[in-house]
PDB file of C-alpha atoms in Angstrom:
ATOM      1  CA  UNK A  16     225.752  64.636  47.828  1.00 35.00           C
ATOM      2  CA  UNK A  17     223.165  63.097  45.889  1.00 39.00           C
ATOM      3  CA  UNK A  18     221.474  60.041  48.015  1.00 38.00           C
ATOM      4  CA  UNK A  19     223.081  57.146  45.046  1.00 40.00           C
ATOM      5  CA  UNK A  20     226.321  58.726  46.066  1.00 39.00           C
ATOM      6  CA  UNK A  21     225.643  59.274  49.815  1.00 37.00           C
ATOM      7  CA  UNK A  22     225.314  55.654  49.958  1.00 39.00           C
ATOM      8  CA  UNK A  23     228.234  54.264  47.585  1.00 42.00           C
ATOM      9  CA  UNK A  24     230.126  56.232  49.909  1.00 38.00           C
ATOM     10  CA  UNK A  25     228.544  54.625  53.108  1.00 40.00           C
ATOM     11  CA  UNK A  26     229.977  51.172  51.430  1.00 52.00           C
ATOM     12  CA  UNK A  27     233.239  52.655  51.750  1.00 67.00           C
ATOM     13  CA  UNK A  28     233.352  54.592  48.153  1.00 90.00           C
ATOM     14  CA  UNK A  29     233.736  54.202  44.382  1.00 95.00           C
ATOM     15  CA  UNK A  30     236.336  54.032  42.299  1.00 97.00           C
ATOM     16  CA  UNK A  31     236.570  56.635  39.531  1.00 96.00           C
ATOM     17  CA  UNK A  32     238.433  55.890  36.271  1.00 96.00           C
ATOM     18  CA  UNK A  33     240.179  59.152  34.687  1.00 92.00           C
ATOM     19  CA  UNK A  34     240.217  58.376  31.144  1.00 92.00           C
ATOM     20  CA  UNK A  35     242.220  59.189  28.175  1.00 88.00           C
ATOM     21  CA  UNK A  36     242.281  57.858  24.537  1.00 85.00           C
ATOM     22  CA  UNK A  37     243.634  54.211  24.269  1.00 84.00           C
ATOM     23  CA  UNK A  38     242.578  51.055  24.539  1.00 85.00           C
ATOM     24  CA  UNK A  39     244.070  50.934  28.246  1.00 87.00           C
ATOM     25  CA  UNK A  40     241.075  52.808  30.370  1.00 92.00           C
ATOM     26  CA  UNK A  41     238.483  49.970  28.458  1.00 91.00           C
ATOM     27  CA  UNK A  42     240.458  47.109  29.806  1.00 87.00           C
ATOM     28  CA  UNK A  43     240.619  48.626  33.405  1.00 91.00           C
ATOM     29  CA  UNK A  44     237.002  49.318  33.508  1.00 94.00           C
ATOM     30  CA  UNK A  45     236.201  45.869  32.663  1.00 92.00           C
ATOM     31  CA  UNK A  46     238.532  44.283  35.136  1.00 88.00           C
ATOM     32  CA  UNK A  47     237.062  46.822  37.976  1.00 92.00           C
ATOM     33  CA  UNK A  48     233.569  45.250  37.271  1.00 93.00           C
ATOM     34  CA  UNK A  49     234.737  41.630  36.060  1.00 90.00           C
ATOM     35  CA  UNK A  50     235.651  41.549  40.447  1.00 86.00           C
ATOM     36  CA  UNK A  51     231.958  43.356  41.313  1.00 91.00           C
ATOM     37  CA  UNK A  52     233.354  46.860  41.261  1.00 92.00           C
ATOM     38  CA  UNK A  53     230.961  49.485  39.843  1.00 94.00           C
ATOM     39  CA  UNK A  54     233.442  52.217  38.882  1.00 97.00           C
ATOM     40  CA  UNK A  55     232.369  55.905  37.584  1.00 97.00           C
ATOM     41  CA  UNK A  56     233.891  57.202  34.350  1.00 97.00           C
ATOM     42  CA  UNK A  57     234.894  60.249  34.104  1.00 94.00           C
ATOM     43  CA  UNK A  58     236.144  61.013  30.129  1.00 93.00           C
ATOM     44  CA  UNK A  59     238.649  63.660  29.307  1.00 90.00           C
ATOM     45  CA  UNK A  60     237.080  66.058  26.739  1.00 87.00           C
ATOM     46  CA  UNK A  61     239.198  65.836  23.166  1.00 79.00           C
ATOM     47  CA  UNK A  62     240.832  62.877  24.280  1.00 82.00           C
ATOM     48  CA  UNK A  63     238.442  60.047  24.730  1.00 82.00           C
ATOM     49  CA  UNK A  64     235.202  59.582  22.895  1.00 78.00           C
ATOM     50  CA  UNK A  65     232.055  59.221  24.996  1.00 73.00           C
ATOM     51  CA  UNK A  66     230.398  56.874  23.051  1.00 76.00           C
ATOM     52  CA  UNK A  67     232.853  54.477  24.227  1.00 84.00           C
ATOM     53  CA  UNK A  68     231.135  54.375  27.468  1.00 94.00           C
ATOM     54  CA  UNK A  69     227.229  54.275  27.265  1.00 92.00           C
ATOM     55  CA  UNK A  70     227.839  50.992  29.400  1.00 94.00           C
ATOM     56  CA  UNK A  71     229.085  52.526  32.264  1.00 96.00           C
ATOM     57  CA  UNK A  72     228.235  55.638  34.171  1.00 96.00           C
ATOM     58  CA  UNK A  73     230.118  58.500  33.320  1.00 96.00           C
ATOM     59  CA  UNK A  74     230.814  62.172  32.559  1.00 94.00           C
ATOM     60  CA  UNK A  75     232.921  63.909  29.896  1.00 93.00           C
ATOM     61  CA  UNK A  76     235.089  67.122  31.681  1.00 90.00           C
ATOM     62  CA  UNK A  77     237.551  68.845  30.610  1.00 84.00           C
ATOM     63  CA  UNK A  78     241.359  68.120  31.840  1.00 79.00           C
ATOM     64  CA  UNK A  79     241.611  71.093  34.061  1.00 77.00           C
ATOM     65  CA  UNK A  80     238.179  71.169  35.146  1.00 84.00           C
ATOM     66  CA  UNK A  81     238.925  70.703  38.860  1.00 81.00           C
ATOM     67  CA  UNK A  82     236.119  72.503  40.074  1.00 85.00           C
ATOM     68  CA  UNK A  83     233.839  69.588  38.202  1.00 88.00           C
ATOM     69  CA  UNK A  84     235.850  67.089  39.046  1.00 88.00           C
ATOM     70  CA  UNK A  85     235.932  67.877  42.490  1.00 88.00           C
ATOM     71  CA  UNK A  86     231.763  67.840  42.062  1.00 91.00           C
ATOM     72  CA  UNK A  87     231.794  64.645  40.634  1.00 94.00           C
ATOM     73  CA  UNK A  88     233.703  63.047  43.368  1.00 93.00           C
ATOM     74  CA  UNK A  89     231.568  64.443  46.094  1.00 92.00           C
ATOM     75  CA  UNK A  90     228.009  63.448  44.090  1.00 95.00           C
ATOM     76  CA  UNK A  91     229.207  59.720  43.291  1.00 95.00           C
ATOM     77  CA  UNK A  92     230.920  59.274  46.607  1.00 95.00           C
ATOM     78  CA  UNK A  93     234.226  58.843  44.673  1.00 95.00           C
ATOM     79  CA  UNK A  94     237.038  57.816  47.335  1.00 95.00           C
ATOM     80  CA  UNK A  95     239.717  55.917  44.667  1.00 96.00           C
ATOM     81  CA  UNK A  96     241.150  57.232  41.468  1.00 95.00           C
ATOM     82  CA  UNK A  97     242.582  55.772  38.091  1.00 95.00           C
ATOM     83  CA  UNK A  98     244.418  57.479  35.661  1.00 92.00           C
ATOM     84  CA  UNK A  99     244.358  55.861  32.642  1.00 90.00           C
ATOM     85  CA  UNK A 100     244.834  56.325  28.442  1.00 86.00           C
ATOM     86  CA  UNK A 101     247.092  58.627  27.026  1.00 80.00           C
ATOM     87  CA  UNK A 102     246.544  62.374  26.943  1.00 77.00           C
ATOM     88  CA  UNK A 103     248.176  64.196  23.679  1.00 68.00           C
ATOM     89  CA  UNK A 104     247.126  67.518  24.443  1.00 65.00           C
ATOM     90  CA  UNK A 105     248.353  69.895  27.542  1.00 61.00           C
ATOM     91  CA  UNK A 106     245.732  71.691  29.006  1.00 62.00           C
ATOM     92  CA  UNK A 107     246.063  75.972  28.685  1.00 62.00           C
ATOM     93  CA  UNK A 108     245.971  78.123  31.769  1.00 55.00           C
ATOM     94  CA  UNK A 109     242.307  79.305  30.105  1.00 62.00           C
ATOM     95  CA  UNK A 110     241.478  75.270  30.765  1.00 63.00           C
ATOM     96  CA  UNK A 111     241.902  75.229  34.640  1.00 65.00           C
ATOM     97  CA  UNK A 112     239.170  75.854  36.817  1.00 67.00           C
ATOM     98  CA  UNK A 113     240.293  75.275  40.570  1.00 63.00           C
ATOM     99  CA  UNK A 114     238.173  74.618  43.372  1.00 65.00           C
ATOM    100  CA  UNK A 115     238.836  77.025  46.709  1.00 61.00           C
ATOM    101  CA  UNK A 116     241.259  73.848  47.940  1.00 67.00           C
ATOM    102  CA  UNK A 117     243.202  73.888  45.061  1.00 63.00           C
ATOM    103  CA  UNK A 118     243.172  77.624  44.101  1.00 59.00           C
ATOM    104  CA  UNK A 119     246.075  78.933  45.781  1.00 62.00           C
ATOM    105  CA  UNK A 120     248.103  76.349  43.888  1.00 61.00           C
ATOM    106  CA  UNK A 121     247.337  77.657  40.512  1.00 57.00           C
ATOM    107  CA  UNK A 122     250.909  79.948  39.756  1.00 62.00           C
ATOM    108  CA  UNK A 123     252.811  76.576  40.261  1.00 65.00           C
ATOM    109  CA  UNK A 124     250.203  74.829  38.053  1.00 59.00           C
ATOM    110  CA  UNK A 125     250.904  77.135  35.626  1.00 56.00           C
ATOM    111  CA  UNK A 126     254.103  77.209  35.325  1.00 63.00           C
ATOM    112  CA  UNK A 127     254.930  73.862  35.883  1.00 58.00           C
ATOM    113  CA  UNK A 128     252.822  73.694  32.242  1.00 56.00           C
ATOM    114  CA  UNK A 129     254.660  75.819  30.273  1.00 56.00           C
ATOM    115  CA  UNK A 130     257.810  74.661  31.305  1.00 61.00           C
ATOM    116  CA  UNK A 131     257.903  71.139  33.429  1.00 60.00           C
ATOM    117  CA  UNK A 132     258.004  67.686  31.620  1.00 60.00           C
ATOM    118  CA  UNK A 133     255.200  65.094  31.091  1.00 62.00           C
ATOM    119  CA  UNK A 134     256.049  63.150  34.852  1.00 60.00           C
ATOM    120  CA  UNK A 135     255.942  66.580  36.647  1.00 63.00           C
ATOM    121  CA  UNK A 136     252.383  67.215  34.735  1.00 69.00           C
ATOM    122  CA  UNK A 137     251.169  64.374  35.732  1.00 71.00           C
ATOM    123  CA  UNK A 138     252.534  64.860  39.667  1.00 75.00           C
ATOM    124  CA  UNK A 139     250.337  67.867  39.827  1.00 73.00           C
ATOM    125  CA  UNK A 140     247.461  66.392  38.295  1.00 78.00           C
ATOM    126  CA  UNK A 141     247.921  63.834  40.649  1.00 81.00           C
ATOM    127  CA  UNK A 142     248.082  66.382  44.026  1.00 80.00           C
ATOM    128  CA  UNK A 143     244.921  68.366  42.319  1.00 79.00           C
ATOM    129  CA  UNK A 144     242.930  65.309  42.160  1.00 83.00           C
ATOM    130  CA  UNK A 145     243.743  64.359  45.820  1.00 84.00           C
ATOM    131  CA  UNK A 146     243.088  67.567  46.924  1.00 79.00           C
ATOM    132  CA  UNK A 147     239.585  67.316  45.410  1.00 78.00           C
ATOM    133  CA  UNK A 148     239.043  64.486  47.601  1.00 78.00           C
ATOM    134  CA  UNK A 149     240.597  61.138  46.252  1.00 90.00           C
ATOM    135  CA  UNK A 150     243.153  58.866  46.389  1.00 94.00           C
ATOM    136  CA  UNK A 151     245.021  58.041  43.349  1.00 93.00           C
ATOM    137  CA  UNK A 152     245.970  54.563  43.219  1.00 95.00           C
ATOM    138  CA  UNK A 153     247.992  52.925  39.907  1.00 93.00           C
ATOM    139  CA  UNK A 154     246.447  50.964  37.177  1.00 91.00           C
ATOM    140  CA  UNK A 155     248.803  47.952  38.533  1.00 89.00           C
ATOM    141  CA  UNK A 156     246.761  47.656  42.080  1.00 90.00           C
ATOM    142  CA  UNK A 157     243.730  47.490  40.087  1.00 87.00           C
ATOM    143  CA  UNK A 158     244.694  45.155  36.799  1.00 86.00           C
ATOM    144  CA  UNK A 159     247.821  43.347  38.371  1.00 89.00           C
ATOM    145  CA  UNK A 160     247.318  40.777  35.552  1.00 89.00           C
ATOM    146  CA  UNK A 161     247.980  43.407  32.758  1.00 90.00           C
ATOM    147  CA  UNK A 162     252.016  43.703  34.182  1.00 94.00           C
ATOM    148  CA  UNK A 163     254.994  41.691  32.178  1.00 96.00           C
ATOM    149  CA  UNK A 164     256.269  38.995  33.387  1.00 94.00           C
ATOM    150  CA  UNK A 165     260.471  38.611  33.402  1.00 96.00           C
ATOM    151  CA  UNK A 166     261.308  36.616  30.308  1.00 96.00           C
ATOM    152  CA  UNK A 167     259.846  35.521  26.978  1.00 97.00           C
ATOM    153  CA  UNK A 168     256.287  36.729  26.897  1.00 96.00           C
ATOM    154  CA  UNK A 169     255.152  34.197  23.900  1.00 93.00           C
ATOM    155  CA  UNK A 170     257.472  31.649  21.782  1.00 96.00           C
ATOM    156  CA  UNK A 171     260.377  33.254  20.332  1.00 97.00           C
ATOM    157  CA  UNK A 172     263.838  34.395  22.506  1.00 97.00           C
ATOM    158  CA  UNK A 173     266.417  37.012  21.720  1.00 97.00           C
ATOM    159  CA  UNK A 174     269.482  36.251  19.703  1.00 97.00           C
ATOM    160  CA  UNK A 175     272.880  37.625  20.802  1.00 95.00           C
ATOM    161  CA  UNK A 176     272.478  40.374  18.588  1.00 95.00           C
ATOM    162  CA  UNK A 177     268.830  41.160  19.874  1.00 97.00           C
ATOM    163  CA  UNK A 178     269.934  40.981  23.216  1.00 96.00           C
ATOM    164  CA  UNK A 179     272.763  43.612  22.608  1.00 96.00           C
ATOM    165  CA  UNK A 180     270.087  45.637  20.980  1.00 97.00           C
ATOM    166  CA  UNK A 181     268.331  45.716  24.273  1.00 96.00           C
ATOM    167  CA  UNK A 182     271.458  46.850  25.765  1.00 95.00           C
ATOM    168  CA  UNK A 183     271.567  49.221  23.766  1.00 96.00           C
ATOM    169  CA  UNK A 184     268.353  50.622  24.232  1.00 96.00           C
ATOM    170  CA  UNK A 185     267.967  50.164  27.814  1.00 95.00           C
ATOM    171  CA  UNK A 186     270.688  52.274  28.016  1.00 94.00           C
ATOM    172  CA  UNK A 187     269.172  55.143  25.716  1.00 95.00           C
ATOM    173  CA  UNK A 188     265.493  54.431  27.084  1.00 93.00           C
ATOM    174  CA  UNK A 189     267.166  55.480  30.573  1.00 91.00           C
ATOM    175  CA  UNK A 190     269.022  58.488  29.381  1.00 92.00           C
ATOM    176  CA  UNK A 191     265.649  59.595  27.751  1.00 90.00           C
ATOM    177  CA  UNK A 192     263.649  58.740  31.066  1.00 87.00           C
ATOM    178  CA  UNK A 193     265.688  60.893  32.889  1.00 86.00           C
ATOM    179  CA  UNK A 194     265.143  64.025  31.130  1.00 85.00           C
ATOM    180  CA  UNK A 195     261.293  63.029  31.554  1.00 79.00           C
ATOM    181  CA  UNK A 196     260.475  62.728  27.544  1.00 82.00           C
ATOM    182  CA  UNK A 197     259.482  59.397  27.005  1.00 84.00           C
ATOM    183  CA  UNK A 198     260.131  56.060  27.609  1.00 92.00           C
ATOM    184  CA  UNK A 199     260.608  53.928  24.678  1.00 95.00           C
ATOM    185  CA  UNK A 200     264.108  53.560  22.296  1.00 97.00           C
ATOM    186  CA  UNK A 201     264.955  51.147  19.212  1.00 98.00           C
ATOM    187  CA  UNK A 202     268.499  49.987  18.324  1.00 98.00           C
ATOM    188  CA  UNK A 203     269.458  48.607  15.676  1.00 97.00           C
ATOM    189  CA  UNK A 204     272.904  46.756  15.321  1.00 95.00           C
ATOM    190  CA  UNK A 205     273.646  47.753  18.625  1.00 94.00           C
ATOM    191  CA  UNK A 206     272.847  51.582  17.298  1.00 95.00           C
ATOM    192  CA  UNK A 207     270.292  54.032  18.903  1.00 97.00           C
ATOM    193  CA  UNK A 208     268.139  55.267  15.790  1.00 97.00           C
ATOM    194  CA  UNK A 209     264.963  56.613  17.249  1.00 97.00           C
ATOM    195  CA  UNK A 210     263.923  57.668  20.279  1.00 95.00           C
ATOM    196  CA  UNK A 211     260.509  58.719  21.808  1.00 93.00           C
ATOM    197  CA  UNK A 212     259.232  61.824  22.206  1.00 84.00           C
ATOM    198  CA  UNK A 213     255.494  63.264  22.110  1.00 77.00           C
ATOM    199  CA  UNK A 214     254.404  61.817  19.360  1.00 82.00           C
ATOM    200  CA  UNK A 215     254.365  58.491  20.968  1.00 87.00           C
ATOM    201  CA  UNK A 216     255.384  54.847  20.253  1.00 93.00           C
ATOM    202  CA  UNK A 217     253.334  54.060  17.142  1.00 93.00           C
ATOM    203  CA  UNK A 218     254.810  57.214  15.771  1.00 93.00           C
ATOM    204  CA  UNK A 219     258.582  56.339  16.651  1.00 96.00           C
ATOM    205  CA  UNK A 220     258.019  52.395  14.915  1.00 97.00           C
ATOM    206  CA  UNK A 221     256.683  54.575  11.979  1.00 97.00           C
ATOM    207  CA  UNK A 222     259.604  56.879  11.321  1.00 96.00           C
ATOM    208  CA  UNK A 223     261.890  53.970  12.001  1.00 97.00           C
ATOM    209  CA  UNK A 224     260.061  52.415   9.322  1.00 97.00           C
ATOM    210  CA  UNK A 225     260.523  55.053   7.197  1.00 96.00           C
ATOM    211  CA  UNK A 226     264.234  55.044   7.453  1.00 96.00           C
ATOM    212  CA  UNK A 227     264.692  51.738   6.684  1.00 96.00           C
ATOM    213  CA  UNK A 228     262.557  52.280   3.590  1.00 95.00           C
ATOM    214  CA  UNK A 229     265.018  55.188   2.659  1.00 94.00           C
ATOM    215  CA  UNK A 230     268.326  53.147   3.310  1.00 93.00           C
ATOM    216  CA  UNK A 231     269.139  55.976   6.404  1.00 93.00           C
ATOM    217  CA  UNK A 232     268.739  52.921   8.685  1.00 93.00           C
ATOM    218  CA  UNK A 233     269.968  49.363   7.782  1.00 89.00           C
ATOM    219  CA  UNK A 234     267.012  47.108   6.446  1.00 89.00           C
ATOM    220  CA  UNK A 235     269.387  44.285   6.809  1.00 89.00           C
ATOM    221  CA  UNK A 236     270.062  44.763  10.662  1.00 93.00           C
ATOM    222  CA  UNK A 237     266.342  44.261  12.201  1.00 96.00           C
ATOM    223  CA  UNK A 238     266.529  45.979  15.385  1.00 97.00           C
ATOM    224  CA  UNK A 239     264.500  45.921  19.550  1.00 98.00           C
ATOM    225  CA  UNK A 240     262.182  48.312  20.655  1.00 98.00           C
ATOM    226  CA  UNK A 241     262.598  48.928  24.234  1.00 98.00           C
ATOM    227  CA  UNK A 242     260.157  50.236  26.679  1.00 97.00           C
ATOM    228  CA  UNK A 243     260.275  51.250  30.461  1.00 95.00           C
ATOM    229  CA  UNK A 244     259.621  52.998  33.247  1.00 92.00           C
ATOM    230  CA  UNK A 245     261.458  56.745  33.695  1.00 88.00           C
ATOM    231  CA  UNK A 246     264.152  56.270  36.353  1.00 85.00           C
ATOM    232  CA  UNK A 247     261.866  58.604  38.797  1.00 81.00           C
ATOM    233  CA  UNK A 248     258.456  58.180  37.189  1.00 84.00           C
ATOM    234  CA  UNK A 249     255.577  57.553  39.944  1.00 84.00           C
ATOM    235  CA  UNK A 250     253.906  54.143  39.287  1.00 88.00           C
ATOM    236  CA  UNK A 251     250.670  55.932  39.921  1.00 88.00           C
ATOM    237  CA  UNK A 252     250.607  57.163  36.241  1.00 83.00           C
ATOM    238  CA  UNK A 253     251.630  56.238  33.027  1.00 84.00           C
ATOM    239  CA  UNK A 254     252.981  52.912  32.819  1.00 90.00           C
ATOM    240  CA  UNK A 255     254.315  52.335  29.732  1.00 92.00           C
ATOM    241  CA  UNK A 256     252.761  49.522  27.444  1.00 92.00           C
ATOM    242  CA  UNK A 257     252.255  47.534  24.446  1.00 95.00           C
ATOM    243  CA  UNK A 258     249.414  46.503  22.912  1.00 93.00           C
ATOM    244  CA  UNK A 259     248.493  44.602  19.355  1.00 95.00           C
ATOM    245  CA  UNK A 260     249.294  48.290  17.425  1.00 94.00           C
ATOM    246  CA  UNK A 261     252.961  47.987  19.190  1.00 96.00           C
ATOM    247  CA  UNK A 262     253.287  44.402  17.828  1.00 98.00           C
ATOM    248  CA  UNK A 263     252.103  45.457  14.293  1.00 98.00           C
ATOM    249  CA  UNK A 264     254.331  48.603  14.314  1.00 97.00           C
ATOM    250  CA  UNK A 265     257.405  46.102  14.824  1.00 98.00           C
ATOM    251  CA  UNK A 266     256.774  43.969  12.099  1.00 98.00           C
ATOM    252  CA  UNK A 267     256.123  47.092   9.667  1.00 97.00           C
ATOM    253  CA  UNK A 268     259.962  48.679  11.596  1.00 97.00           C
ATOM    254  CA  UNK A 269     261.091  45.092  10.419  1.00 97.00           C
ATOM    255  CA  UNK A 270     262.309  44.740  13.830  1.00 98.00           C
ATOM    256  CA  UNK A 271     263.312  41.326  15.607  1.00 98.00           C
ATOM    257  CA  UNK A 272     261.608  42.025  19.553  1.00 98.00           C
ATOM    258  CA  UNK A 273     259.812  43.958  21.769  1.00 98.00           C
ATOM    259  CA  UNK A 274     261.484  44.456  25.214  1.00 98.00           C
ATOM    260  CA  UNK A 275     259.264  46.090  28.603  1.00 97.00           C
ATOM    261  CA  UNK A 276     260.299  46.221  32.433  1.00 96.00           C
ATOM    262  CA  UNK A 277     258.879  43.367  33.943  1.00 96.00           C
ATOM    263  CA  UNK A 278     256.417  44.175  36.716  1.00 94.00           C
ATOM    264  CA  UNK A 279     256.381  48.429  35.756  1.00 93.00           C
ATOM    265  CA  UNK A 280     255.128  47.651  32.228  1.00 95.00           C
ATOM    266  CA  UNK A 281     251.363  46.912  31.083  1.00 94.00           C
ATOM    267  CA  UNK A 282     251.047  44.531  27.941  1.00 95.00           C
ATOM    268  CA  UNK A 283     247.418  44.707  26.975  1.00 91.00           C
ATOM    269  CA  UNK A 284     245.167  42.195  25.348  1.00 92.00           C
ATOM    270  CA  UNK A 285     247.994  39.655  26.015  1.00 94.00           C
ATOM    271  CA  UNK A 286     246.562  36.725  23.985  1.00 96.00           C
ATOM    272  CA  UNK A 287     246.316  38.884  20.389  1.00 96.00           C
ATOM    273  CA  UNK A 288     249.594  40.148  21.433  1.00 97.00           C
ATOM    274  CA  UNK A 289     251.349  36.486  21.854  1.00 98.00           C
ATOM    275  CA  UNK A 290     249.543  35.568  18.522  1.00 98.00           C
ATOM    276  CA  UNK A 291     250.529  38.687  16.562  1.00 98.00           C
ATOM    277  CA  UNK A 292     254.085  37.864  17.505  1.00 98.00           C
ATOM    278  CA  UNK A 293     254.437  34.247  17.124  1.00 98.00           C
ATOM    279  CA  UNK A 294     252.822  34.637  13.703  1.00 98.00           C
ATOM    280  CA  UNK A 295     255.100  37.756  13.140  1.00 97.00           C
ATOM    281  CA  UNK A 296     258.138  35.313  14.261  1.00 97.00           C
ATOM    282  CA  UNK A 297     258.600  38.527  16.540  1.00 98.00           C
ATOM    283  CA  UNK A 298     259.643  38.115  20.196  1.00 98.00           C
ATOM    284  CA  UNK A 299     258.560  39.821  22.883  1.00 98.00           C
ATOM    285  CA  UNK A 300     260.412  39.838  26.276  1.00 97.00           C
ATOM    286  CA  UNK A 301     260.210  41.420  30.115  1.00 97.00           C
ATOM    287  CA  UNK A 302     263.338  42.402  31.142  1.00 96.00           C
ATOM    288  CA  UNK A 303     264.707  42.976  34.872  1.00 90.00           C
ATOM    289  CA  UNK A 304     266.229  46.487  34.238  1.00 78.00           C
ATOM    290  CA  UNK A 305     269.238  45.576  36.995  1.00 74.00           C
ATOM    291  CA  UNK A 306     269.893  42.672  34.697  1.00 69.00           C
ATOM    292  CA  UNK A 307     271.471  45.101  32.599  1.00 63.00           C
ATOM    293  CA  UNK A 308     273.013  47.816  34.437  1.00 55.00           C
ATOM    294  CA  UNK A 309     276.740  49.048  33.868  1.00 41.00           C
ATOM    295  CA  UNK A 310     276.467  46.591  30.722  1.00 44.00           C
ATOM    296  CA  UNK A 311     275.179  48.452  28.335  1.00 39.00           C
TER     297      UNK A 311
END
C-alpha cells in the first residue's frame, strides 16, 4: 500500500466511485466532496470518458479487470464502493482478469454472462468487487437528495386519463422487471406501446416518437412514461432515473407525464428537470408502487 493510501485507510477508508457513462457518476462525485469526502474514481474503459475527471483522482480499467481493481483498492485504501452510470456493453470472458480471491468463481462468471440478465450481472459484479476488498453501498446512502419524492415533482398533476396510463404501465413496467430487462414502459390510452429493453430510455421515447409520427401509435392520445425499480432488483445498483434528456424525450413522444417510484428512483439535476417540464406543460410524478397494486 502506497503511504497516501496507508493513511486514507488509517482515517477509516475512501470511497471509490465505479463509473459508467451518464451524467449520474458526476453528480455523485460532487455530492461525496460537497460533505468533505475525497472519493477515488475509478472510470470504466469504453464507457466513460476520462477527461471528465481531471478534477478528481482517478484511473480508467477495464470492466472485468478485477485483478486492477482489486490493486486500486488496496493502494488508495478504498473501503466503500459506488456503482454508478450506465454500462452498454457486457464485458467478454477475454475481458476478466480475476485476482486469486475471485478466481475460482470465474465458470459462474462466465456463464452467468452469456446467459443471466442485466440484475444478475450486476449481482456478480457486485460479489467480485467485495471480494476484492470493498463494500458496495447504493448511490441513495450517498446522494439521498437525488431520490423522488411521492407526488407531483414540479407544477402540473395527472388527469384521469394520465393516471390510468400509469396504471397501465406500472403494470407492464412490473411484468418487464420481472424478467430482469428493463425498467421503464409508456402507455398510451391506457395501451402498452413500448417497452424497455437494452437500448435504454432515450431510445424507447424515440421509437415511441417515431410511431406517433407514422400514425402506428395515436398522436391524439399523449401517453406516461413509467419508470421503476425491478420487483427483485438490489438497491445497490442501478436505480432507475430521469434526467433533463428524459424530460426532452417526453415532449418529442408528445407524451402528457413522467411517472418514477418514489424513494427507489433518482431524478437528477432536479431544478432543469422541474423547469423543462413546467415549460413543457409536462408533469412529472413519484408514485408509491402499492398505491397501485391489483388496480391496474
Amino acid at each position: 500500500m502506497t503511504s497516501v493510501g496507508a493513511s486514507r485507510a488509517a482515517k477509516g477508508g475512501r470511497l471509490a466511485i465505479i463509473a459508467g457513462g451518464g451524467a449520474l457518476p458526476h453528480h455523485v462525485a460532487e455530492a461525496v466532496r460537497a460533505r468533505g469526502e475525497d472519493p477515488y474514481i475509478i472510470a470504466l474503459s469504453r464507457e466513460a470518458e476520462e477527461s471528465d475527471w481531471l478534477e478528481f483522482d482517478h484511473s480508467v480499467l477495464a470492466i472485468g479487470d478485477f485483478s486492477a481493481i482489486s490493486r486500486t483498492f488496496r493502494d488508495e485504501g478504498i473501503d466503500r464502493v459506488v456503482l454508478s452510470g450506465w454500462v452498454r456493453r457486457r464485458p467478454e470472458w477475454r475481458d476478466i482478469r480475476p485476482t486469486l480471491k475471485t478466481l475460482a468463481r470465474v465458470p459462474s462468471v462466465l456463464r452467468t454472462l452469456v446467459s443471466g440478465g442485466d440484475d444478475a450481472v450486476l449481482r456478480m459484479a457486485m460479489q467480485l468487487i467485495e471480494a476484492s476488498g470493498a463494500h458496495v453501498i447504493g448511490v441513495h446512502e450517498v446522494v439521498p437528495n437525488l431520490l423522488a419524492d411521492p407526488g407531483p415533482i414540479g407544477a402540473l398533476t395527472p388527469s384521469d386519463d394520465d393516471r390510468r396510463d400509469v396504471e397501465a404501465g406500472i403494470a407492464a413496467a412490473n411484468a418487464l422487471g420481472q424478467l430482469d430487462v428493463g425498467q421503464g414502459a409508456i402507455a398510451v390510452g391506457g395501451r402498452v406501446v413500448a417497452l424497455e429493453g437494452a437500448e435504454g430510455t432515450d431510445a424507447m421515447l424515440e421509437r415511441v416518437a417515431t410511431l406517433k409520427a407514422e400514425g402506428r401509435v395515436s398522436a391524439r392520445r399523449r401517453g406516461v412514461l413509467v419508470k421503476l425499480c425491478k420487483p427483485e432488483q438490489d438497491l445497490r445498483a442501478d436505480l432507475p432515473s430521469i434526467g433533463p434528456s428524459t424530460v426532452a424525450g417526453a415532449v418529442a413522444a408528445g407524451l402528457a407525464g413522467i411517472a418514477v417510484e418514489a424513494g427507489r428512483a433518482l431524478v437528477l439535476e432536479r431544478a432543469e428537470v422541474i423547469e423543462a417540464a413546467n415549460r413543457a406543460g409536462l408533469f412529472v410524478i413519484g408514485v408509491e408502487r402499492s398505491d397501485y397494486r391489483g388496480r391496474a
